[in-house]
PDB file of C-alpha atoms in Angstrom:
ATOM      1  CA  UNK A  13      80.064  14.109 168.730  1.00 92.00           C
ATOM      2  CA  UNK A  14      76.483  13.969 170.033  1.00 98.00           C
ATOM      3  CA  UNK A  15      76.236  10.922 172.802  1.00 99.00           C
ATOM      4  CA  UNK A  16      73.070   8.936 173.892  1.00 99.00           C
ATOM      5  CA  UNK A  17      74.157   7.812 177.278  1.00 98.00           C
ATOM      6  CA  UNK A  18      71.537   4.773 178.487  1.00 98.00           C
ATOM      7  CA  UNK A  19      72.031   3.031 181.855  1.00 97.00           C
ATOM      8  CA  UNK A  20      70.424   0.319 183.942  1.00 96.00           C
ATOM      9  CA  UNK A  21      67.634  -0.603 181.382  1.00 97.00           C
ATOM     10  CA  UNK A  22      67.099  -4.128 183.499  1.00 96.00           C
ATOM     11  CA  UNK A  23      65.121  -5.898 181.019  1.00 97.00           C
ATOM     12  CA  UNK A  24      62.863  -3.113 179.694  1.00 97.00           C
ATOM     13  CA  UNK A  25      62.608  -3.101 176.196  1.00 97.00           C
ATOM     14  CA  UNK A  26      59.815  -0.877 176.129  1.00 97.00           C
ATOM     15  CA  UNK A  27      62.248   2.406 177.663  1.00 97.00           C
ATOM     16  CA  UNK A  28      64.421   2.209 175.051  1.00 98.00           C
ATOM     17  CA  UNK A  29      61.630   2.543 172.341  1.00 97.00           C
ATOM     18  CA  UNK A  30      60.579   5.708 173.791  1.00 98.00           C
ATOM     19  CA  UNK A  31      64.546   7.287 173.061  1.00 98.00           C
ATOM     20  CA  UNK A  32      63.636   6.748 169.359  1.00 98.00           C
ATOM     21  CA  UNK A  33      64.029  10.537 168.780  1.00 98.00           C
ATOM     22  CA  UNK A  34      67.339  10.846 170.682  1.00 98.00           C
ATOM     23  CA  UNK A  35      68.813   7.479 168.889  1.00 98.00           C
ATOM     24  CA  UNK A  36      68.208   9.001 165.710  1.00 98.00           C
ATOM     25  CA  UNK A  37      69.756  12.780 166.960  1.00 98.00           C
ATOM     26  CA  UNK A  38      72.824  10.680 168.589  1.00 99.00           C
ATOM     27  CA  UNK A  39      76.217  10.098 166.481  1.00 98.00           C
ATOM     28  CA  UNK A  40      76.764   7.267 168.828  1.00 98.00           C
ATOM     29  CA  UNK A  41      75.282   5.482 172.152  1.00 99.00           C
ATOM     30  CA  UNK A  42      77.428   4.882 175.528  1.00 99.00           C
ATOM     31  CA  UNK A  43      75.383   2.438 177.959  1.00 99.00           C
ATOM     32  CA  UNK A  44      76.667   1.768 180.991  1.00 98.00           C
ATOM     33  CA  UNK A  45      75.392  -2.120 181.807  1.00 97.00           C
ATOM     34  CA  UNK A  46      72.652  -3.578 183.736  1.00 97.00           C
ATOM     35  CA  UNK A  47      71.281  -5.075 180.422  1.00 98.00           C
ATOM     36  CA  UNK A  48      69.195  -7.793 182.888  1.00 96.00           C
ATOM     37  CA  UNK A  49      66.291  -7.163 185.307  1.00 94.00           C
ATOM     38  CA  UNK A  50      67.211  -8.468 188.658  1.00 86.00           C
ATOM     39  CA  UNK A  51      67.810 -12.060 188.713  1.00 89.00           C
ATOM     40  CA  UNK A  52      66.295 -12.674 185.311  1.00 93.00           C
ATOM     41  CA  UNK A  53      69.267 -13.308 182.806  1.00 93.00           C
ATOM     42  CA  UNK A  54      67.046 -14.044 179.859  1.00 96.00           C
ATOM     43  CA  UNK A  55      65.942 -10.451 180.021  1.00 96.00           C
ATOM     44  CA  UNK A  56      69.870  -9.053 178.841  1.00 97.00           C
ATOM     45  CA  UNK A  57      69.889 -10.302 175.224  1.00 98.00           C
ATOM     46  CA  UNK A  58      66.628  -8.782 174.054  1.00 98.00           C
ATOM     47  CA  UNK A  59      68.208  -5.575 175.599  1.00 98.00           C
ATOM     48  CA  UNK A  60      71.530  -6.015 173.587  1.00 98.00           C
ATOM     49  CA  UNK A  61      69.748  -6.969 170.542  1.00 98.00           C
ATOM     50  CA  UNK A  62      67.412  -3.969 170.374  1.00 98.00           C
ATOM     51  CA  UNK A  63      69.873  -1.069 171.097  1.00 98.00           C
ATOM     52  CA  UNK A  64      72.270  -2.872 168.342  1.00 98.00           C
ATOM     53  CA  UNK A  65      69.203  -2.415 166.257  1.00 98.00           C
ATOM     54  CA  UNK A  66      68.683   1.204 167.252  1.00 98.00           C
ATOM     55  CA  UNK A  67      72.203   2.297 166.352  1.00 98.00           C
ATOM     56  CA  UNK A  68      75.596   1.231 165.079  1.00 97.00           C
ATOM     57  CA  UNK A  69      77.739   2.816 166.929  1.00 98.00           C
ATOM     58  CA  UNK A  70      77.444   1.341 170.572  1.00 99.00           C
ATOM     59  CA  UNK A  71      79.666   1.086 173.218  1.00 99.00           C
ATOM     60  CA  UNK A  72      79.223  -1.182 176.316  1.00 99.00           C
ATOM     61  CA  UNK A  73      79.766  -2.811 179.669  1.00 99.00           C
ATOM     62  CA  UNK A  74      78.243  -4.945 181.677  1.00 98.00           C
ATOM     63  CA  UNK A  75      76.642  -4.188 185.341  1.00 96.00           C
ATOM     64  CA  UNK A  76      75.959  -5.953 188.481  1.00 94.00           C
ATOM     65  CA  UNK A  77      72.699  -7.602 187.624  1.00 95.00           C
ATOM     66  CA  UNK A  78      74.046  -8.691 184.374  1.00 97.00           C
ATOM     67  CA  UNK A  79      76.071 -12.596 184.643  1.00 96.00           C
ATOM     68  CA  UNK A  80      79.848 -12.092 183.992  1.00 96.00           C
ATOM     69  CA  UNK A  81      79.786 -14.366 180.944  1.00 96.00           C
ATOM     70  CA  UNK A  82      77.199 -11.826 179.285  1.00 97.00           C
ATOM     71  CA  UNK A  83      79.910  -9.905 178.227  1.00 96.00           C
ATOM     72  CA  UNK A  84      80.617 -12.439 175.791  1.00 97.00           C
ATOM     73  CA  UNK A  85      77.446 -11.607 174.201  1.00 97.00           C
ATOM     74  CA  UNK A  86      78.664  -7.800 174.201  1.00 97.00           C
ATOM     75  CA  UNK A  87      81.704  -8.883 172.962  1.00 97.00           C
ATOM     76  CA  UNK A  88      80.406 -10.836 169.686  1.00 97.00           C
ATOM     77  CA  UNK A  89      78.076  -7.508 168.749  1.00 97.00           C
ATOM     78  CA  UNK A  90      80.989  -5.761 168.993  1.00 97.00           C
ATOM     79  CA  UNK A  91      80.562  -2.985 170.999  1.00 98.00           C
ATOM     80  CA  UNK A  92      82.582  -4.045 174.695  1.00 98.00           C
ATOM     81  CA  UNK A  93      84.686  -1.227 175.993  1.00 98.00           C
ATOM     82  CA  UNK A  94      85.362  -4.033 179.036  1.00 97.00           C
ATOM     83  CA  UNK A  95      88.918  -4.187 179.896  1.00 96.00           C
ATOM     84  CA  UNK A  96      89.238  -2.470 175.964  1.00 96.00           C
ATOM     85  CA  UNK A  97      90.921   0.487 174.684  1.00 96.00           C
ATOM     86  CA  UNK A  98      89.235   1.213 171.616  1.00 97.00           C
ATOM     87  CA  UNK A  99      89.614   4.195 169.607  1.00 96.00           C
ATOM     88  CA  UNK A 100      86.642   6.195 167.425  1.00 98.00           C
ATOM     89  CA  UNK A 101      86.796   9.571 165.351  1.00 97.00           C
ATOM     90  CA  UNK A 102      89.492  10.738 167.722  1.00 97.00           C
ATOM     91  CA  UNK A 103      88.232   9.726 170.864  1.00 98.00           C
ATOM     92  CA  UNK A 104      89.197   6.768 173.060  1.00 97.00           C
ATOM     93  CA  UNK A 105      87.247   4.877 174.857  1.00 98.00           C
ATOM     94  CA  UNK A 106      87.463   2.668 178.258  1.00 98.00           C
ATOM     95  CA  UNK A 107      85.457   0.300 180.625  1.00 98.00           C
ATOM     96  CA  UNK A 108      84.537  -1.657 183.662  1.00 98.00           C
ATOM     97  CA  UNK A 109      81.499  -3.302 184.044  1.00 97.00           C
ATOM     98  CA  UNK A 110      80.365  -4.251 187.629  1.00 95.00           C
ATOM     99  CA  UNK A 111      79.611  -2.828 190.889  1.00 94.00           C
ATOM    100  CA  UNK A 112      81.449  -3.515 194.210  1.00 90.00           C
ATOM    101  CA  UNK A 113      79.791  -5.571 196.863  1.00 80.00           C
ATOM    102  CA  UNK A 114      76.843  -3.747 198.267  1.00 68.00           C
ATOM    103  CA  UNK A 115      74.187  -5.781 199.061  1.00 72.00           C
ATOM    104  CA  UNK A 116      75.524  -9.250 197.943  1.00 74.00           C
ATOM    105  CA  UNK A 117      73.265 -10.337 196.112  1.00 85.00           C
ATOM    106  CA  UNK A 118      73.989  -9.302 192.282  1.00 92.00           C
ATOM    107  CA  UNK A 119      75.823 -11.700 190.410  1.00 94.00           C
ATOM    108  CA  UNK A 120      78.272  -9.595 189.513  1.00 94.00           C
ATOM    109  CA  UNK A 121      80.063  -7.822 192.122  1.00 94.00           C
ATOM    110  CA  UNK A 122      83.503  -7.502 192.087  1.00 94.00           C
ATOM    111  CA  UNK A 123      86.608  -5.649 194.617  1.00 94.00           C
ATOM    112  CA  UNK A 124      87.738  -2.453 193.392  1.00 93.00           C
ATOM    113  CA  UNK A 125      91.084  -3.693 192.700  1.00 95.00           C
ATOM    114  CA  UNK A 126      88.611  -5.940 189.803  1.00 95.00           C
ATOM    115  CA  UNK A 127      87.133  -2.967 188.695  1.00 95.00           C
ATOM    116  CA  UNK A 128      90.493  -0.541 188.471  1.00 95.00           C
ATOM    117  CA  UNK A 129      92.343  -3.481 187.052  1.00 96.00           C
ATOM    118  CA  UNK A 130      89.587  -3.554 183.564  1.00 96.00           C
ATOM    119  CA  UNK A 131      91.242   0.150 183.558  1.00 96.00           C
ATOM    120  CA  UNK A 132      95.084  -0.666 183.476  1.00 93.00           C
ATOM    121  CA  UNK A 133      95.489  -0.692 179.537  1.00 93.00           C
ATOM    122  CA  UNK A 134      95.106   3.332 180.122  1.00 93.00           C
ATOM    123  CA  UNK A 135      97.800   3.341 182.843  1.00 88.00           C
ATOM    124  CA  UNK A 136     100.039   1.068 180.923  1.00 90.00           C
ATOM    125  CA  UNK A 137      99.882   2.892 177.472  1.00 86.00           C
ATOM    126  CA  UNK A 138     102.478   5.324 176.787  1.00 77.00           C
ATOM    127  CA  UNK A 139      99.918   8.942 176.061  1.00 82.00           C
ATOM    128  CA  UNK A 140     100.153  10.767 178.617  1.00 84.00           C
ATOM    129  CA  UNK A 141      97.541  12.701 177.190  1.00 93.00           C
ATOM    130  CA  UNK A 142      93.970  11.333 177.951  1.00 96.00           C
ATOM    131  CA  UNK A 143      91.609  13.933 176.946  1.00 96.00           C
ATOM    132  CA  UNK A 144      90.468  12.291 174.572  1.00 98.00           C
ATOM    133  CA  UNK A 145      89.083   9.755 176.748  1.00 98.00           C
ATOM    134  CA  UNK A 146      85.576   8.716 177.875  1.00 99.00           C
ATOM    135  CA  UNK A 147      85.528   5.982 180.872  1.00 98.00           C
ATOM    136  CA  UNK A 148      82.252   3.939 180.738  1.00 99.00           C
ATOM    137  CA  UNK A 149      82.315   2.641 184.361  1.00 97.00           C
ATOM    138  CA  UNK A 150      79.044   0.889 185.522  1.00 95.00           C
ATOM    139  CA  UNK A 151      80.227   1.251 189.328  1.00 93.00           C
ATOM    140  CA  UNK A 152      80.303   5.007 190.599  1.00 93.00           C
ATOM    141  CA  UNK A 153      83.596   7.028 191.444  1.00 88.00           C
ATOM    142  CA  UNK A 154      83.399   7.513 195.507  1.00 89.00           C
ATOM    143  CA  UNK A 155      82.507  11.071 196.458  1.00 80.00           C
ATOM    144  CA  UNK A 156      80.380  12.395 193.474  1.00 87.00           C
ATOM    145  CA  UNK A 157      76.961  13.423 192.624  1.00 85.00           C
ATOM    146  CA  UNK A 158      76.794   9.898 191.066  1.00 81.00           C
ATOM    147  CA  UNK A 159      77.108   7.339 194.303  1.00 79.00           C
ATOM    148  CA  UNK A 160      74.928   8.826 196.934  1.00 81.00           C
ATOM    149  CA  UNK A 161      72.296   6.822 198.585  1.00 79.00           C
ATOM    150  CA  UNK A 162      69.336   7.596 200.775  1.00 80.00           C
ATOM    151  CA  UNK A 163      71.344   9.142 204.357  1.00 83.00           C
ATOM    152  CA  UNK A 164      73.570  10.873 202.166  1.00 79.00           C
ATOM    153  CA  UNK A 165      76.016   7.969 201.851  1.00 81.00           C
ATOM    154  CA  UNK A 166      78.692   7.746 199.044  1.00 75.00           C
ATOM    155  CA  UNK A 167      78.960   4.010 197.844  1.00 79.00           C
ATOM    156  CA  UNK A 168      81.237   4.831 195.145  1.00 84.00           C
ATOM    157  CA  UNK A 169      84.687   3.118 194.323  1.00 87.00           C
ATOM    158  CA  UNK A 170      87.754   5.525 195.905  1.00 93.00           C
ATOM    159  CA  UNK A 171      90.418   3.653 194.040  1.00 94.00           C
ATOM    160  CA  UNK A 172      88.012   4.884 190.903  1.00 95.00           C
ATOM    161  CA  UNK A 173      88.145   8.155 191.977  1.00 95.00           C
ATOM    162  CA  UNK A 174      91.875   8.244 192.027  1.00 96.00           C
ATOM    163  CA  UNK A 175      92.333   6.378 188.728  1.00 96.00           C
ATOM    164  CA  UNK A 176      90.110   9.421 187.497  1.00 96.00           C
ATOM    165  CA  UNK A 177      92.090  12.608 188.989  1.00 96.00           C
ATOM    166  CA  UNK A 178      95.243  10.787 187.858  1.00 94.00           C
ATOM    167  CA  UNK A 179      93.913  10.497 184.149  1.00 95.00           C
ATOM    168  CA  UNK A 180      91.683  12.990 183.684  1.00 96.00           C
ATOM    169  CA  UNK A 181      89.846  11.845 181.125  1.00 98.00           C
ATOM    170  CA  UNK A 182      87.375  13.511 179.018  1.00 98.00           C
ATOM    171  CA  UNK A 183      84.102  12.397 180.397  1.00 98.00           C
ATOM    172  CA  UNK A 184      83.253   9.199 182.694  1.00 97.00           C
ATOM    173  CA  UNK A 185      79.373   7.831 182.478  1.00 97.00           C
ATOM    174  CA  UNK A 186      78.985   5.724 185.603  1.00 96.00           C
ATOM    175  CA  UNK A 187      75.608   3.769 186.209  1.00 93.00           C
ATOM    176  CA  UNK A 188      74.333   1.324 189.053  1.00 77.00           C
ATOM    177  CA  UNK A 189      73.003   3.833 191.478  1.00 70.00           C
ATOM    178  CA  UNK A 190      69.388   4.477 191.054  1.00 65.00           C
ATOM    179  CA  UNK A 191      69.137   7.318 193.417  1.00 70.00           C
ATOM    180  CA  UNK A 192      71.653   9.468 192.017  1.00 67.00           C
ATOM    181  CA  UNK A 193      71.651  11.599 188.932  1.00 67.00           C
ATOM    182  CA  UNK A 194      74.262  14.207 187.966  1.00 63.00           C
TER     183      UNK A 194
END
């Protein structure tokens, strides 16, 4: 399966009509949260509305600048992988929507314990087998390519990290930090 992984839109309807080509190449679309532009919540719907419109097979949580009763929204378009094991064409999927505290001032930022705990149905299932598995974690792993900030620092989540080399899933998508791409 071909994947159209989308991240951190925060309100901008406008970026996700210029991935027209690569929603109609993609078998299915993995976004990461941050549906809302900073402190604007109105902004998340239109977001949710138009990717649901771009493609039907969506999977989703919610970030830090998104409210935590926005993923009711997610929820009712069907497409939350929050605290979810859902299964697709042989692949299971997993999420955590979120970020840890950083600068305080998101409306959604949550321990790691939180974050680990939307993971558990993985570590409570009887497979031992997870490679099969894609992770859609808005906060970033500790220690990667994916939670570096300017200095060098890693912001990510270690108890993430360790969830991760214990499972070893497939693929994890991670969002939230702007500076970082991998």
């Amino acid at each position: 399966m071909k994947f159209l992984v989308i991240s951190d839109i925060h309100g901008n309807e406008e970026a996700l009509d210029k991935l027209d080509p690569q929603f109609a190449q993609a078998d299915g679309v993995l976004f990461a949260g941050d549906f809302t532009r900073f402190k604007h919540p109105e902004t998340g719907l239109p977001v949710l509305e138009k990717l649901t419109s771009k493609h039907d097979t969506l999977f989703c949580v919610i970030g830090n600048c998104d409210e935590p009763d926005f993923i009711s929204q997610i929820e009712e378009k069907d497409c939350s992988v929050q605290k979810a094991l859902v299964f697709h064409e042989g692949l299971a999927f997993i999420g955590s929507g979120g970020a840890t505290v950083f600068q305080n001032d998101t409306p959604n930022e949550r321990t790691e314990e939180d974050i680990v705990s939307d993971l558990a149905l993985v570590t409570q299932a009887q497979q031992q087998d997870w490679s099969n598995l894609i992770m859609i974690i808005h906060n970033p792993p500790k220690d990667t390519k994916c939670d570096t900030v300017p200095g060098g620092f890693h912001v990510g989540s270690q108890m993430t990290t360790e969830l991760i080399k214990k499972i070893q899933p497939l693929a994890v998508i991670t969002g939230h930090i702007h500076e970082s791409f991998a």
